[in-house]
Coordinates of C-alpha atoms in Angstrom, one line a residue:
I28 CA 93.6 194.4 169.3
E29 CA 93.2 190.7 168.7
E30 CA 96.3 188.8 167.9
R31 CA 96.3 187.5 164.4
Q32 CA 97.1 183.7 164.1
D33 CA 98.3 181.9 161.0
P34 CA 96.1 179.0 160.0
Q35 CA 97.3 175.6 161.1
P36 CA 98.4 173.2 158.3
G37 CA 96.0 170.3 157.7
P38 CA 97.1 166.7 158.1
G39 CA 98.3 166.3 154.5
W40 CA 100.5 163.5 153.5
A41 CA 102.5 163.6 156.7
G42 CA 99.4 163.2 158.7
L43 CA 98.4 159.9 157.1
G44 CA 98.3 157.0 159.3
W45 CA 100.1 153.7 158.8
K46 CA 96.8 152.0 157.6
A47 CA 96.4 154.6 154.8
W48 CA 100.0 154.1 153.7
T49 CA 99.6 150.4 153.6
F50 CA 96.3 150.8 151.5
L51 CA 98.1 153.0 149.1
G52 CA 101.0 150.6 148.8
V53 CA 98.8 147.7 148.0
V54 CA 96.9 149.8 145.4
L55 CA 100.3 150.7 143.8
V56 CA 101.5 147.1 143.8
V57 CA 98.2 146.0 142.1
L58 CA 98.5 148.6 139.5
V59 CA 102.1 147.7 138.7
L60 CA 101.3 143.9 138.6
G61 CA 98.2 144.6 136.5
Y62 CA 100.3 146.5 134.1
Y63 CA 103.0 144.0 133.7
F64 CA 100.9 140.8 133.9
G65 CA 97.4 141.8 132.9
R66 CA 98.5 142.8 129.4
P67 CA 100.0 139.4 128.7
V68 CA 97.0 137.7 129.9
F69 CA 94.6 139.9 127.9
Q70 CA 97.0 139.4 124.9
H71 CA 96.9 135.6 125.3
W72 CA 93.1 135.7 125.5
R73 CA 93.0 137.7 122.2
H74 CA 95.3 135.0 120.6
L75 CA 93.1 132.2 121.6
R76 CA 90.0 134.1 120.5
S77 CA 91.5 134.9 117.2
E78 CA 92.5 131.2 116.6
H79 CA 88.9 130.2 117.5
L80 CA 87.5 132.6 114.9
A81 CA 89.9 131.3 112.3
E82 CA 88.9 127.7 112.9
K83 CA 85.3 128.8 112.8
A84 CA 86.0 130.5 109.5
N85 CA 87.5 127.2 108.1
E86 CA 84.4 125.4 109.2
L87 CA 82.1 127.9 107.4
M88 CA 84.3 127.5 104.2
E89 CA 83.8 123.7 104.3
Q90 CA 80.1 124.3 104.5
R91 CA 80.4 126.6 101.4
R92 CA 79.2 129.6 103.5
F93 CA 81.7 131.8 101.7
H94 CA 80.4 135.3 102.8
E95 CA 80.2 134.2 106.5
A96 CA 83.7 132.7 106.3
Q97 CA 85.1 135.9 104.9
S98 CA 83.5 137.9 107.8
M99 CA 84.7 135.5 110.3
S100 CA 88.3 135.7 108.8
R101 CA 88.3 139.3 109.0
A102 CA 87.2 139.4 112.6
A103 CA 90.0 136.9 113.4
F104 CA 92.6 139.0 111.7
L105 CA 91.5 142.2 113.5
M106 CA 91.5 140.4 116.8
A107 CA 95.2 139.5 116.5
P108 CA 96.8 140.9 113.3
H109 CA 100.4 139.9 114.4
H110 CA 99.7 136.4 115.9
P111 CA 101.6 133.8 113.8
A112 CA 99.1 131.0 114.5
T113 CA 96.1 133.0 113.3
L114 CA 97.9 134.4 110.3
R115 CA 98.9 130.9 109.4
K116 CA 95.3 129.5 109.6
L117 CA 93.9 132.5 107.7
A118 CA 96.6 132.1 105.0
E119 CA 95.7 128.5 104.5
L120 CA 92.1 129.5 104.3
A121 CA 92.7 132.2 101.8
L122 CA 94.3 129.8 99.5
H123 CA 90.9 128.5 98.5
I124 CA 89.7 132.0 97.8
S125 CA 92.3 134.2 96.6
P126 CA 96.1 133.1 96.3
Q127 CA 97.0 136.8 96.2
E128 CA 95.4 137.4 99.5
A129 CA 96.9 134.2 100.9
L130 CA 100.3 135.5 99.8
A131 CA 99.9 138.8 101.5
L132 CA 99.0 136.9 104.7
Y133 CA 102.0 134.6 104.4
R134 CA 104.4 137.6 103.8
R135 CA 103.0 139.3 107.0
L136 CA 103.4 135.9 108.8
I137 CA 107.2 135.5 107.9
Q138 CA 107.7 139.0 109.5
T139 CA 106.4 137.9 112.9
P140 CA 108.8 136.4 115.6
G141 CA 106.8 133.2 115.8
S142 CA 107.1 132.2 112.1
T143 CA 108.8 129.0 111.0
L144 CA 111.1 127.9 108.2
D145 CA 108.1 126.0 106.7
D146 CA 106.2 129.3 106.6
V147 CA 109.0 130.7 104.4
H148 CA 109.0 127.7 102.2
R149 CA 105.2 128.1 101.7
T150 CA 105.5 131.8 100.9
I151 CA 108.2 131.2 98.3
R152 CA 106.3 128.5 96.6
L153 CA 103.1 130.4 96.5
A154 CA 104.8 133.5 95.2
A155 CA 106.3 131.4 92.4
L156 CA 102.9 129.9 91.7
V157 CA 101.2 133.3 91.3
R158 CA 104.2 134.6 89.4
R159 CA 105.2 137.1 92.1
L160 CA 108.9 136.7 91.1
D161 CA 109.6 140.0 92.9
V162 CA 108.7 138.2 96.1
A163 CA 109.9 134.6 95.3
V164 CA 113.4 135.4 93.9
P165 CA 114.9 137.4 96.8
L166 CA 113.4 135.2 99.3
S167 CA 114.7 132.1 97.6
E168 CA 118.2 133.5 97.1
K169 CA 118.4 134.5 100.9
L170 CA 117.1 131.0 101.9
H171 CA 119.6 129.3 99.7
Q172 CA 122.5 131.4 101.0
T173 CA 121.5 130.6 104.5
D174 CA 121.8 126.8 104.0
P175 CA 123.1 125.8 100.5
M176 CA 123.2 122.2 101.2
S177 CA 119.5 121.9 102.3
I178 CA 117.6 119.7 99.7
E179 CA 114.3 121.6 100.2
N180 CA 116.0 124.9 99.7
I181 CA 117.6 123.7 96.5
Q182 CA 114.4 122.2 95.2
I183 CA 112.6 125.6 96.1
A184 CA 115.3 127.4 94.0
A185 CA 114.5 125.0 91.2
E186 CA 110.9 125.8 91.3
V187 CA 111.6 129.5 91.3
A188 CA 113.8 128.9 88.3
L189 CA 110.9 127.2 86.5
A190 CA 108.6 130.1 87.3
R191 CA 111.2 132.3 85.7
R192 CA 111.2 129.8 82.7
D193 CA 114.9 129.2 83.4
W194 CA 114.9 125.5 82.4
E195 CA 118.8 125.1 82.6
G196 CA 118.8 126.7 86.1
A197 CA 116.0 124.5 87.3
I198 CA 117.7 121.3 86.0
A199 CA 121.0 122.3 87.4
Y200 CA 119.4 122.8 90.9
A201 CA 117.6 119.5 90.6
R202 CA 120.7 117.6 89.5
R203 CA 122.6 119.1 92.5
A204 CA 120.0 117.9 94.9
A205 CA 120.2 114.4 93.3
L206 CA 124.1 114.5 93.7
I207 CA 123.8 115.3 97.4
Q208 CA 121.2 112.5 98.1
P209 CA 121.6 110.0 95.3
S210 CA 119.9 107.2 97.2
N211 CA 116.8 109.3 98.1
P212 CA 113.9 108.3 95.8
D213 CA 111.9 111.5 96.4
V214 CA 114.9 113.6 95.3
Q215 CA 115.4 111.5 92.2
Y216 CA 111.7 111.7 91.3
F217 CA 111.9 115.5 91.6
L218 CA 114.8 115.5 89.1
A219 CA 112.8 113.3 86.7
R220 CA 109.8 115.6 87.0
I221 CA 111.9 118.6 86.2
L222 CA 113.5 116.8 83.2
Y223 CA 110.0 115.8 81.9
L224 CA 108.9 119.4 81.9
D225 CA 111.7 120.5 79.5
P226 CA 110.9 119.2 76.0
E227 CA 114.6 118.9 75.1
R228 CA 115.5 116.8 78.1
R229 CA 112.2 114.8 78.4
A230 CA 113.8 111.6 77.0
E231 CA 116.1 111.5 80.1
A232 CA 113.3 111.3 82.5
P233 CA 112.3 107.5 82.1
A234 CA 115.7 106.4 83.1
V235 CA 115.7 108.4 86.3
L236 CA 112.1 107.3 87.0
L237 CA 113.0 103.6 86.5
D238 CA 115.7 104.0 89.2
V239 CA 113.2 105.6 91.6
S240 CA 110.3 103.2 90.8
G241 CA 111.7 100.3 92.8
G242 CA 110.9 101.8 96.2
L243 CA 107.9 101.6 98.4
T244 CA 107.1 105.3 98.8
E245 CA 104.3 107.5 97.3
N246 CA 106.9 109.0 95.0
S247 CA 108.0 105.6 93.8
L248 CA 104.4 104.9 92.9
R249 CA 104.1 108.3 91.1
A250 CA 107.3 107.3 89.2
L251 CA 105.6 104.1 88.0
E252 CA 102.6 106.0 87.0
G253 CA 104.8 108.4 85.0
L254 CA 106.6 105.5 83.3
A255 CA 103.5 103.7 82.5
Q256 CA 102.0 106.8 80.7
T257 CA 105.0 107.8 78.7
G258 CA 104.3 105.5 75.9
H259 CA 107.9 105.0 75.1
L260 CA 108.9 101.9 76.8
D261 CA 110.3 98.8 75.4
E262 CA 108.6 95.4 76.2
K263 CA 111.1 94.4 78.9
T264 CA 110.9 97.7 80.7
A265 CA 107.1 97.8 80.4
M266 CA 106.7 94.3 81.9
R267 CA 109.1 95.4 84.7
V268 CA 107.0 98.5 85.4
A269 CA 103.8 96.5 85.3
D270 CA 105.2 94.1 87.9
R271 CA 106.3 96.9 90.2
L272 CA 102.8 98.5 89.9
R273 CA 101.1 95.3 91.0
A274 CA 103.7 94.8 93.9
H275 CA 103.4 98.2 95.2
P276 CA 101.9 98.4 98.7
Q277 CA 99.9 101.6 98.0
K278 CA 98.5 100.4 94.6
K279 CA 94.9 100.9 93.8
L280 CA 92.6 99.6 91.0
E281 CA 93.8 102.3 88.7
H282 CA 97.4 101.0 89.1
E283 CA 96.2 97.5 88.3
L284 CA 94.6 98.8 85.1
L285 CA 97.8 100.8 84.2
A286 CA 99.7 97.5 84.6
T287 CA 97.2 95.7 82.4
T288 CA 97.4 98.4 79.8
L289 CA 101.2 97.9 79.5
E290 CA 100.7 94.2 79.1
L291 CA 98.0 94.6 76.4
R292 CA 100.3 97.0 74.4
F293 CA 102.7 94.1 73.6
L294 CA 100.2 91.2 73.2
P295 CA 98.9 89.8 69.9
E296 CA 95.3 90.4 69.2
D297 CA 93.9 87.0 70.1
E298 CA 96.0 86.9 73.5
R299 CA 95.0 90.5 74.2
S300 CA 91.3 89.6 74.2
R301 CA 91.7 86.7 76.6
R302 CA 94.0 88.7 78.9
L303 CA 91.4 91.5 78.9
D304 CA 88.6 89.1 79.8
R305 CA 90.6 87.6 82.7
A306 CA 91.4 91.1 84.0
L307 CA 87.7 92.0 84.0
E308 CA 87.0 88.9 86.1
E309 CA 89.8 89.5 88.5
L310 CA 89.6 93.2 89.0
V311 CA 85.8 93.9 89.4
N312 CA 84.8 93.2 93.0
E313 CA 82.4 96.1 93.7
D314 CA 80.0 98.4 91.9
K315 CA 82.4 101.3 92.0
D316 CA 85.0 99.0 90.3
K317 CA 82.7 98.7 87.3
T318 CA 82.6 102.6 87.0
T319 CA 86.5 102.7 87.0
V320 CA 86.9 99.8 84.6
G321 CA 84.1 101.1 82.3
R322 CA 85.9 104.4 81.9
W323 CA 89.1 102.7 81.4
L324 CA 87.8 100.7 78.6
N325 CA 86.4 103.8 76.9
T326 CA 89.9 105.4 77.3
L327 CA 91.5 102.4 75.6
G328 CA 88.9 102.8 72.7
L329 CA 87.3 99.4 73.6
H330 CA 83.8 100.8 73.1
E331 CA 82.3 97.5 72.1
K332 CA 83.7 95.9 75.1
V333 CA 82.0 98.6 77.3
L334 CA 78.5 97.7 75.8
T335 CA 79.0 94.0 76.8
F336 CA 80.6 94.9 80.1
L337 CA 77.9 97.4 81.0
P338 CA 74.7 96.3 79.0
L339 CA 72.0 98.8 78.8
D340 CA 69.7 97.1 81.4
E341 CA 72.5 97.2 83.9
A342 CA 73.7 100.7 83.0
M343 CA 70.2 102.0 83.6
K344 CA 70.7 101.2 87.4
R345 CA 73.2 104.0 88.0
Q346 CA 73.9 107.5 86.4
D347 CA 77.6 106.9 86.1
W348 CA 77.2 103.6 84.4
F349 CA 74.6 105.0 82.0
L350 CA 76.9 107.9 81.0
I351 CA 79.7 105.4 80.3
H352 CA 77.3 103.4 78.2
L353 CA 76.1 106.4 76.3
D354 CA 79.8 107.5 75.8
A355 CA 80.6 104.2 74.1
M356 CA 77.5 104.4 71.9
E357 CA 78.5 107.9 70.8
Q358 CA 82.1 106.8 70.0
L359 CA 80.6 104.0 67.8
N360 CA 78.3 106.5 66.0
R361 CA 75.1 104.6 67.0
W362 CA 73.0 107.8 66.9
Q363 CA 69.5 106.2 66.2
A364 CA 69.9 103.9 69.2
L365 CA 71.1 106.9 71.3
V366 CA 68.0 108.8 70.3
S367 CA 65.7 105.9 71.0
I368 CA 67.2 105.5 74.6
L369 CA 67.1 109.2 75.3
D370 CA 63.4 109.2 74.4
R371 CA 62.5 107.0 77.3
Q372 CA 60.6 108.6 80.1
S373 CA 62.7 107.3 82.9
L374 CA 66.4 107.8 82.8
P375 CA 69.0 107.8 85.5
L376 CA 70.0 111.4 85.1

């Protein structure tokens, strides 16, 4: 009888040599490192790729290739739907297409860890603009409670109050900001703008604007523009505004014309004509200046002056000049002459 022998166990794990164990250890380390470091690298690549797609979408939008821009925007969003830089770019892009869609992106953005205070400000302002008060009001209240002394937070609260048609609330916020920074021309200009929007308080705006208009900032120039266009200035104040317009470092031809308009308002008829002729000689240096001045003359109702400033032979050289000339003739009811001109074979249209 043969003796029965139990089968011998194979080498199994215990029989592995040191080389095999080393190999398995290396594989395990690579897998662990790949899990912890590979994912962030891949995530970083997705973020960079999504930002690139968002920039490409913006380029397509500038080229007015709207359908392609929309497709590219969608691809950027799908690549990294929670990446703040991508969401920010897509929201800015969506502003040109759909403010509602832009608001949805901004709301998503401010929920991400990488959002900024500026993102919150933009979200509230856009929500107020599109009348989404259910979004604007709670965000504004929370922001104001977080930092009640912040000028921008106070001004945003005023803008939300305007969206709610709460004039008293808006003015109260604007006055509070002006009290906190009484020497800040931008803050004072904001108050004047809010006052001017309220028909019952509009008369208070020029005094505030006059205080602001002495600075050298862009808002001081806006204040001067607002004062020049109110039509309720006495002669002394009007001349003061005209001088400041001409002295402002950011002035353009339009501001020179505003200053001249203020001067003409208080001059006798004979002096007004001479002052106007002198202004036309001094201010017109390039062809584009003629376009601006011609339109300005029509705005003032000086249509006869337009026809001498831009006679027909000269007006025929450019479309904008020709249209200014035609506008003056129309205002003077010179219909037969207009028909005769328009019957010509060659017109700059």
